[in-house]
Tab-separated table of C-alpha atoms in Angstrom:
chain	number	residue	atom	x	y	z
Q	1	UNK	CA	0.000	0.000	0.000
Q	2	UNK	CA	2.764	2.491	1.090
Q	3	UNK	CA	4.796	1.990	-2.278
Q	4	UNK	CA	1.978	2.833	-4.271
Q	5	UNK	CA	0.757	5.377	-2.371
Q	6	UNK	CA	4.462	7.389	-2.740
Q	7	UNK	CA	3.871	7.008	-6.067
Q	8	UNK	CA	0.533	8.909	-6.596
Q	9	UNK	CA	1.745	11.581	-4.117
Q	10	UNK	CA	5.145	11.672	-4.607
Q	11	UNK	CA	5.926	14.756	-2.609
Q	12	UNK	CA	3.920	13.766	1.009
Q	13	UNK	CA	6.198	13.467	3.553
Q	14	UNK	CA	3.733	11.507	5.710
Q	15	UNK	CA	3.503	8.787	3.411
Q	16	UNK	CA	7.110	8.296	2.968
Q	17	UNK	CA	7.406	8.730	6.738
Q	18	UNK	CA	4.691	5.523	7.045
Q	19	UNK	CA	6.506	3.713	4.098
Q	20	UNK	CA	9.640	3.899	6.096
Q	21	UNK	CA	8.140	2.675	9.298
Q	22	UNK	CA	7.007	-0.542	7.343
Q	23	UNK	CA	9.700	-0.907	6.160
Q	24	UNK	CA	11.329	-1.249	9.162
Q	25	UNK	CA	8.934	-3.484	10.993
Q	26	UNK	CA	9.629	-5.689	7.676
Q	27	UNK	CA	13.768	-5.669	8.437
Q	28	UNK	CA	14.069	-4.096	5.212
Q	29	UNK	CA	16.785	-1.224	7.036
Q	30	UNK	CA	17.946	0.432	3.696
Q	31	UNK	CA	14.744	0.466	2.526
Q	32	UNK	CA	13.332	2.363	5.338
Q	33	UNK	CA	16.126	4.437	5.608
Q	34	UNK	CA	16.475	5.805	1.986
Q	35	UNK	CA	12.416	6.249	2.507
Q	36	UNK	CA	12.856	8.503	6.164
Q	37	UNK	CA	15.641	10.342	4.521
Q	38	UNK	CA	13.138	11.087	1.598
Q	39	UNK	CA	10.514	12.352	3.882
Q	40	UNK	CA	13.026	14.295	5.678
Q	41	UNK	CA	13.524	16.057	2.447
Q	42	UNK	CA	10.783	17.109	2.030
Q	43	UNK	CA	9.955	18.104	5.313
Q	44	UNK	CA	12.315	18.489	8.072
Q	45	UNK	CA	10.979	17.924	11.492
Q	46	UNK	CA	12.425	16.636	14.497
Q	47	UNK	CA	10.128	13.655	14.442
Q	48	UNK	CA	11.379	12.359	10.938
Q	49	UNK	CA	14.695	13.132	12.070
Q	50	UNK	CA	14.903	11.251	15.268
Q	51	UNK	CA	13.264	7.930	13.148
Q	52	UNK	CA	16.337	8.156	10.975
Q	53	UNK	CA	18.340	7.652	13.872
Q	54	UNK	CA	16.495	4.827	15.257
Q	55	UNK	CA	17.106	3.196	11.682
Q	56	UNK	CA	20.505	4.144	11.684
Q	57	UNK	CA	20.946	2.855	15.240
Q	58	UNK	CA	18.974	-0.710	14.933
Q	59	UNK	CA	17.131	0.166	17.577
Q	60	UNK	CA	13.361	-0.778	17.785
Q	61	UNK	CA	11.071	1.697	16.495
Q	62	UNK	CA	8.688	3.019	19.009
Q	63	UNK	CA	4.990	3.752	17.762
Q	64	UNK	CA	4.864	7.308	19.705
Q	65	UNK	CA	7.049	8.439	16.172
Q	66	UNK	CA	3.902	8.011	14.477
């Protein structure tokens, strides 16, 4: 759902945000990572920011980032 979804809107930084999250919870690190850094792009918060160090860190992702 997520992959297609980034596809139609492209430039929501939510979607990429959830994208990334799945792909997390999936194992898929890179994946998740390229998609948090894409949704950091295109909007810089401190929430987005602090899930791409949880990615970079291995460390479990807590659902309060949501």
């Amino acid at each position: 759902f997520s992959q297609k979804a980034v596809k139609i809107f492209p430039e929501s930084a939510k979607l990429y945000l959830v994208l990334a999250q799945a792909e997390y919870l999936k194992n898929n690190k890179i994946q998740a990572l390229q998609a948090a850094i894409r949704s950091y792009k295109i909007q810089p918060d401190e929430n987005t920011a602090d899930i791409i160090m949880t990615i970079r860190k291995n460390k479990p992702l807590s659902l309060k980032h949501q």
